[in-house]
Short mmCIF file of C-alpha atoms and ligand atoms in Angstrom, two decimals:
data_model
loop_
_atom_site.label_atom_id
_atom_site.label_comp_id
_atom_site.label_asym_id
_atom_site.label_seq_id
_atom_site.Cartn_x
_atom_site.Cartn_y
_atom_site.Cartn_z
CA MET A 1 18.11 -39.88 156.68
CA LYS A 2 19.02 -42.52 153.94
CA ALA A 3 19.07 -41.39 150.23
CA LYS A 4 17.36 -42.77 148.06
CA GLN A 5 17.34 -43.81 144.84
CA ILE A 6 14.17 -43.25 142.78
CA LYS A 7 12.67 -42.54 139.37
CA ALA A 8 11.20 -39.47 139.43
CA ARG A 9 8.63 -37.69 136.98
CA ILE A 10 8.87 -34.75 135.64
CA ILE A 11 6.02 -32.02 136.47
CA SER A 12 8.32 -28.85 134.53
CA ASN A 13 11.17 -27.95 132.96
CA GLN A 14 11.26 -24.66 131.85
CA ARG A 15 14.22 -22.60 130.26
CA ARG A 16 14.68 -19.15 131.66
CA ASN A 17 16.67 -15.64 131.34
CA GLY A 18 18.53 -17.59 128.48
CA ASN A 19 20.86 -20.39 129.66
CA TYR A 20 18.74 -21.41 132.77
CA GLY A 21 16.81 -24.42 133.49
CA HIS A 22 13.99 -24.45 136.47
CA LEU A 23 13.12 -28.19 137.19
CA GLU A 24 10.02 -29.18 139.18
CA PHE A 25 10.05 -33.09 139.95
CA GLU A 26 7.69 -35.20 141.48
CA SER A 27 8.92 -37.47 144.73
CA THR A 28 6.96 -37.66 148.41
CA VAL A 29 10.43 -38.97 150.15
CA ILE A 30 13.05 -36.50 149.11
CA ALA A 31 11.04 -33.76 149.57
CA GLN A 32 9.91 -34.77 153.13
CA GLN A 33 13.79 -35.09 154.00
CA ALA A 34 15.10 -32.41 152.31
CA GLN A 35 16.98 -30.06 154.48
CA PRO A 36 18.55 -26.73 152.83
CA GLY A 37 22.05 -27.35 151.60
CA GLN A 38 21.94 -31.15 150.48
CA PHE A 39 22.17 -31.60 147.05
CA VAL A 40 20.33 -34.39 144.53
CA ASN A 41 22.89 -36.75 141.91
CA ILE A 42 21.01 -37.02 138.43
CA LYS A 43 20.97 -39.37 135.63
CA VAL A 44 20.32 -37.08 133.33
CA ASN A 45 19.43 -39.58 130.33
CA ASN A 46 19.23 -43.04 129.99
CA THR A 47 22.13 -44.30 127.96
CA TRP A 48 25.69 -44.57 129.57
CA ASP A 49 26.50 -41.11 128.06
CA PRO A 50 27.40 -39.05 130.38
CA LEU A 51 28.65 -41.91 132.61
CA LEU A 52 28.38 -39.82 135.77
CA ARG A 53 25.81 -38.37 137.27
CA ARG A 54 25.39 -34.39 137.80
CA PRO A 55 24.74 -32.93 141.32
CA ILE A 56 22.45 -30.25 141.76
CA SER A 57 21.47 -28.35 144.46
CA ILE A 58 17.62 -28.30 146.04
CA HIS A 59 16.23 -25.30 145.47
CA GLY A 60 12.99 -25.72 147.13
CA VAL A 61 10.41 -28.32 148.24
CA SER A 62 6.22 -27.70 148.22
CA GLY A 63 4.25 -30.87 149.27
CA SER A 64 5.70 -34.26 146.91
CA LYS A 65 7.31 -31.41 144.40
CA VAL A 66 11.01 -30.93 144.43
CA LYS A 67 12.52 -27.89 142.67
CA ILE A 68 16.20 -27.08 141.21
CA ILE A 69 17.49 -24.65 139.12
CA TYR A 70 20.34 -25.39 137.07
CA GLU A 71 22.77 -23.40 134.72
CA ILE A 72 22.85 -24.72 130.75
CA ILE A 73 27.40 -25.35 130.90
CA GLY A 74 27.79 -28.51 129.25
CA LYS A 75 26.91 -32.00 128.20
CA GLY A 76 24.73 -32.92 131.32
CA THR A 77 22.85 -29.68 132.12
CA GLN A 78 22.04 -29.45 128.18
CA ILE A 79 20.53 -32.83 127.78
CA LEU A 80 18.55 -32.09 131.26
CA SER A 81 17.54 -28.99 129.50
CA GLN A 82 15.79 -30.95 126.78
CA ARG A 83 13.89 -33.49 129.13
CA ARG A 84 10.30 -33.41 129.42
CA PRO A 85 7.19 -33.12 131.72
CA GLY A 86 6.17 -36.71 132.06
CA GLU A 87 9.57 -38.47 131.45
CA PHE A 88 11.23 -39.82 134.51
CA LEU A 89 14.60 -38.78 136.01
CA ASP A 90 17.02 -41.32 137.95
CA ILE A 91 17.61 -39.21 140.67
CA ILE A 92 19.58 -40.23 143.86
CA GLY A 93 18.76 -37.92 147.08
CA PRO A 94 19.09 -36.11 148.97
CA LEU A 95 22.59 -35.94 149.59
CA GLY A 96 25.17 -34.48 151.95
CA HIS A 97 25.58 -32.54 154.95
CA GLY A 98 23.34 -29.36 154.32
CA PHE A 99 23.04 -26.07 156.50
CA ASP A 100 22.77 -26.39 160.32
CA CYS A 101 19.64 -23.64 160.45
CA LEU A 102 19.65 -24.38 164.86
CA ARG A 103 22.49 -22.48 164.89
CA PRO A 104 21.82 -18.99 163.79
CA ASP A 105 21.06 -16.08 166.14
CA LYS A 106 16.70 -16.04 165.94
CA SER A 107 15.90 -13.55 168.91
CA GLY A 108 16.10 -10.99 165.96
CA GLN A 109 18.86 -8.94 167.96
CA HIS A 110 21.26 -10.12 165.21
CA LYS A 111 20.42 -10.82 161.81
CA ASN A 112 21.61 -13.48 159.58
CA ILE A 113 23.37 -12.37 156.50
CA ILE A 114 23.14 -14.76 153.40
CA VAL A 115 25.71 -14.39 151.02
CA ALA A 116 25.13 -16.17 147.11
CA GLY A 117 27.52 -15.87 144.06
CA GLY A 118 26.23 -16.46 140.89
CA MET A 119 24.72 -20.03 140.57
CA GLY A 120 25.67 -20.33 144.32
CA VAL A 121 21.94 -18.94 145.35
CA ALA A 122 20.53 -22.16 144.07
CA PRO A 123 20.50 -24.00 147.50
CA LEU A 124 20.14 -20.36 148.93
CA VAL A 125 16.26 -19.66 148.73
CA PHE A 126 15.25 -22.84 150.41
CA LEU A 127 18.02 -21.78 153.30
CA ALA A 128 15.85 -18.19 153.38
CA GLU A 129 12.55 -20.24 153.44
CA LYS A 130 14.11 -21.78 156.95
CA LEU A 131 14.90 -18.80 157.95
CA LYS A 132 12.74 -16.10 157.14
CA LEU A 133 11.05 -15.60 160.84
CA SER A 134 14.86 -13.80 161.31
CA LYS A 135 14.32 -12.35 158.43
CA PRO A 136 17.68 -12.83 156.94
CA LEU A 137 19.85 -9.87 154.58
CA VAL A 138 20.15 -11.96 151.45
CA LEU A 139 23.47 -10.08 149.53
CA ILE A 140 23.71 -11.53 145.79
CA GLY A 141 26.36 -11.05 143.64
CA ALA A 142 26.48 -11.98 139.82
CA ALA A 143 28.71 -10.32 136.86
CA THR A 144 26.12 -8.30 135.26
CA LYS A 145 22.48 -8.04 135.59
CA LYS A 146 21.23 -10.65 133.59
CA GLN A 147 22.74 -13.34 135.51
CA ILE A 148 21.32 -12.08 139.33
CA LEU A 149 18.59 -15.10 139.84
CA CYS A 150 15.97 -15.67 142.30
CA LEU A 151 15.59 -11.91 143.44
CA GLN A 152 11.74 -12.19 143.28
CA GLU A 153 11.82 -15.67 145.32
CA PHE A 154 13.64 -13.67 148.24
CA LYS A 155 11.56 -10.91 148.25
CA ALA A 156 8.45 -13.33 148.57
CA LEU A 157 10.35 -14.52 151.65
CA GLY A 158 10.30 -10.91 152.90
CA CYS A 159 14.43 -11.16 152.46
CA ALA A 160 15.91 -7.51 152.36
CA ILE A 161 18.23 -7.72 149.26
CA LYS A 162 21.24 -5.65 148.54
CA ILE A 163 22.68 -6.60 145.20
CA ALA A 164 26.26 -6.15 143.61
CA THR A 165 27.47 -6.65 140.16
CA ASP A 166 30.90 -6.66 138.95
CA ASP A 167 30.28 -4.13 136.23
CA GLY A 168 27.75 -2.08 137.93
CA SER A 169 24.96 -2.55 136.00
CA ALA A 170 22.55 -3.17 139.12
CA GLY A 171 23.33 -2.31 142.59
CA PHE A 172 26.78 -2.12 143.96
CA LYS A 173 29.78 -1.84 141.48
CA GLY A 174 32.10 -4.87 142.59
CA ARG A 175 32.40 -8.06 144.52
CA VAL A 176 29.57 -9.17 146.62
CA THR A 177 32.25 -9.76 148.92
CA ASP A 178 33.41 -6.19 149.03
CA LEU A 179 29.57 -4.94 149.61
CA LEU A 180 29.46 -7.89 152.54
CA ASN A 181 32.10 -5.47 153.63
CA ILE A 182 30.39 -2.60 153.36
CA VAL A 183 27.50 -3.69 155.32
CA LEU A 184 29.47 -5.10 158.36
CA GLY A 185 30.55 -1.97 159.23
CA GLN A 186 26.72 -1.24 159.75
CA VAL A 187 25.09 -4.63 160.83
CA LYS A 188 26.63 -7.01 163.22
CA PRO A 189 24.90 -10.44 162.24
CA GLY A 190 24.57 -13.66 164.29
CA SER A 191 25.55 -15.80 161.63
CA LEU A 192 26.69 -15.40 157.60
CA PHE A 193 25.87 -18.24 155.29
CA SER A 194 27.35 -18.48 152.13
CA CYS A 195 27.40 -20.39 148.49
CA GLY A 196 29.56 -19.75 145.44
CA PRO A 197 32.47 -19.44 143.48
CA GLN A 198 35.81 -20.72 145.69
CA PRO A 199 37.26 -17.32 145.33
CA MET A 200 34.65 -15.66 146.88
CA LEU A 201 33.76 -18.32 149.87
CA LYS A 202 37.32 -17.86 150.51
CA ALA A 203 36.57 -14.51 151.15
CA VAL A 204 33.86 -15.00 152.84
CA ALA A 205 35.80 -16.87 155.25
CA ARG A 206 38.74 -14.28 155.61
CA ILE A 207 35.96 -11.56 156.41
CA ALA A 208 34.17 -13.75 158.78
CA CYS A 209 37.19 -15.04 160.72
CA GLU A 210 38.15 -10.78 160.83
CA ASN A 211 34.34 -10.00 162.17
CA LYS A 212 34.44 -13.29 164.54
CA ILE A 213 31.32 -14.12 162.86
CA PRO A 214 30.30 -17.48 162.38
CA ALA A 215 30.09 -18.88 158.84
CA GLN A 216 28.48 -21.68 157.07
CA LEU A 217 29.89 -22.04 153.62
CA SER A 218 28.26 -24.41 150.86
CA LEU A 219 31.12 -25.33 148.81
CA GLU A 220 31.30 -27.26 145.25
CA ALA A 221 33.43 -29.34 143.85
CA HIS A 222 33.46 -32.03 140.68
CA MET A 223 32.06 -35.53 141.89
CA ALA A 224 31.39 -38.81 141.17
CA CYS A 225 29.57 -40.86 143.40
CA GLY A 226 28.27 -38.39 145.77
CA VAL A 227 27.96 -40.91 148.51
CA GLY A 228 31.88 -40.57 149.65
CA ALA A 229 32.92 -43.79 147.88
CA CYS A 230 35.31 -42.79 145.19
CA LEU A 231 37.45 -40.02 147.41
CA GLY A 232 36.78 -37.94 143.83
CA CYS A 233 36.37 -34.61 146.26
CA GLU A 234 37.87 -34.90 148.86
CA ILE A 235 39.11 -31.30 150.60
CA LEU A 236 41.64 -30.85 153.36
CA THR A 237 39.94 -29.86 156.66
CA LYS A 238 41.63 -28.65 160.14
CA THR A 239 40.89 -32.37 160.79
CA GLY A 240 42.55 -34.44 157.77
CA TYR A 241 40.78 -34.65 154.61
CA LYS A 242 36.73 -35.10 154.20
CA SER A 243 34.34 -35.79 151.36
CA VAL A 244 32.71 -32.69 149.69
CA CYS A 245 29.75 -35.29 148.77
CA LYS A 246 29.38 -36.73 152.11
CA ASP A 247 30.76 -34.86 154.91
CA GLY A 248 29.97 -31.56 152.84
CA PRO A 249 28.84 -29.77 151.06
CA VAL A 250 28.11 -27.24 153.77
CA PHE A 251 31.55 -26.67 156.50
CA GLY A 252 32.16 -24.40 159.02
CA SER A 253 34.30 -21.86 157.94
CA GLU A 254 36.83 -22.28 160.79
CA GLU A 255 36.79 -26.16 160.23
CA LEU A 256 38.68 -25.68 156.42
CA ALA A 257 42.10 -25.54 155.37
CA TRP A 258 42.62 -23.39 153.25
C1 LIG B 301 26.93 -30.21 145.34
C2 LIG B 301 26.67 -29.67 144.63
C3 LIG B 301 25.65 -28.37 144.02
C4 LIG B 301 25.19 -28.15 142.79
N1 LIG B 301 24.17 -27.20 142.59
C5 LIG B 301 24.23 -26.67 141.24
C6 LIG B 301 22.96 -25.64 140.99
O1 LIG B 301 22.21 -25.79 142.02
N2 LIG B 301 22.89 -25.89 139.81
C7 LIG B 301 23.53 -25.66 138.94
O2 LIG B 301 23.35 -24.99 137.85
N3 LIG B 301 24.83 -26.39 139.20
C8 LIG B 301 25.26 -26.72 140.29
N4 LIG B 301 26.48 -27.32 140.74
C9 LIG B 301 27.28 -27.58 139.58
C10 LIG B 301 27.14 -28.50 138.64
O3 LIG B 301 26.89 -29.75 139.16
C11 LIG B 301 27.82 -28.33 137.30
O4 LIG B 301 27.62 -27.06 136.61
C12 LIG B 301 27.54 -29.20 136.17
O5 LIG B 301 27.94 -30.86 136.68
C13 LIG B 301 28.11 -29.62 134.68
O6 LIG B 301 27.29 -30.91 134.11
P1 LIG B 301 27.53 -30.68 132.75
O7 LIG B 301 27.73 -32.20 132.13
O8 LIG B 301 26.30 -29.39 132.04
O9 LIG B 301 29.39 -29.96 132.35
P2 LIG B 301 30.25 -30.75 132.45
O10 LIG B 301 30.69 -30.68 130.60
O11 LIG B 301 30.85 -31.56 133.14
O12 LIG B 301 31.19 -29.34 132.56
C14 LIG B 301 31.68 -28.13 131.94
C15 LIG B 301 32.57 -26.65 132.67
O13 LIG B 301 31.74 -27.02 133.90
C16 LIG B 301 32.72 -27.17 134.65
N5 LIG B 301 32.23 -27.88 135.92
C17 LIG B 301 31.63 -28.96 135.70
N6 LIG B 301 31.38 -29.07 137.17
C18 LIG B 301 31.82 -28.71 137.86
C19 LIG B 301 31.55 -28.60 139.38
N7 LIG B 301 30.74 -29.36 139.93
N8 LIG B 301 32.13 -27.58 139.92
C20 LIG B 301 32.34 -26.21 138.99
N9 LIG B 301 32.65 -26.40 137.92
C21 LIG B 301 31.96 -27.74 136.97
C22 LIG B 301 33.68 -28.13 134.18
O14 LIG B 301 35.11 -27.77 134.57
C23 LIG B 301 33.65 -27.15 132.74
O15 LIG B 301 34.54 -26.75 132.50
C24 LIG B 301 26.57 -28.26 141.60
C25 LIG B 301 27.92 -28.70 142.34
C26 LIG B 301 28.08 -29.44 143.89
C27 LIG B 301 28.96 -30.25 143.75
S1 LIG B 302 31.98 -38.35 144.72
FE1 LIG B 302 33.03 -40.03 145.14
S2 LIG B 302 33.68 -39.23 147.36
FE2 LIG B 302 32.34 -37.32 147.01
#
């Protein structure tokens, strides 16, 4: 399906948990086409500054509504947080190659495990919704309790959830990948799905390889065009360089050369 450039009306834009924004916009065309793991590229205001669009994952769709969540970390996301309901955003989407939801085992014999690190949780709620018949187990990792996002959304989908925090303020004390290793001592999953910081994804890829479990990883990269034209987001795979925006952001862990 082809991505579209649209002017989308903002339905709501709320600040939550301090530094996070939850924004809903209206777009039948994006809502109908979006797959978990795909993203939209947003022009956050109507001027040339900032020049580049900001890539943000599709967090969910409902009817003609599309939901995103974002962390306010710099100029672009700060401006985005100030946009009001009723205003219009210039958006291109849905972009990229999302998770392959047909690959996981749906027999119920093998659980699918979703591993989320920090803001990487954003596309994984949409994925959990698509996989909910297989009752995925969700491992959420964050630095501290206050930074655990989307817990209620995963609960509402009937997912089993385990938490890891670096400081031990909630759940397992340590890295979410250490928790994954413990869980794999008890459960043999059909597939792993993950999104988060690159060191975490590298660890998930290594664990998947050691345990011979297929894994799909959603990568982040600094992007400009978002459509594979500028070569600004290339990564090395076993079959040469590929663009994260067009060939990804989701890759099979076995494809990546790291
Ligand atoms: C495919 C994809 C999906 C994404 N989905 C989400 C999402 O759902 N929610 C969300 O909050 N963020 C998401 N991001 C990251 C988001 O695009 C950046 O946080 C955002 O562009 C920062 O813009 P800014 O102007 O606020 O910050 P800037 O001023 O541009 O940067 C502030 C700081 O963040 C770092 N940074 C900027 N962009 C990235 C990036 N792409 N990856 C890592 N570090 C970066 C910069 O190096 C700098 O240190 C996604 C990125 C990609 C590539
Ligand atoms: S951002 Fe231009 S090729 Fe990916």
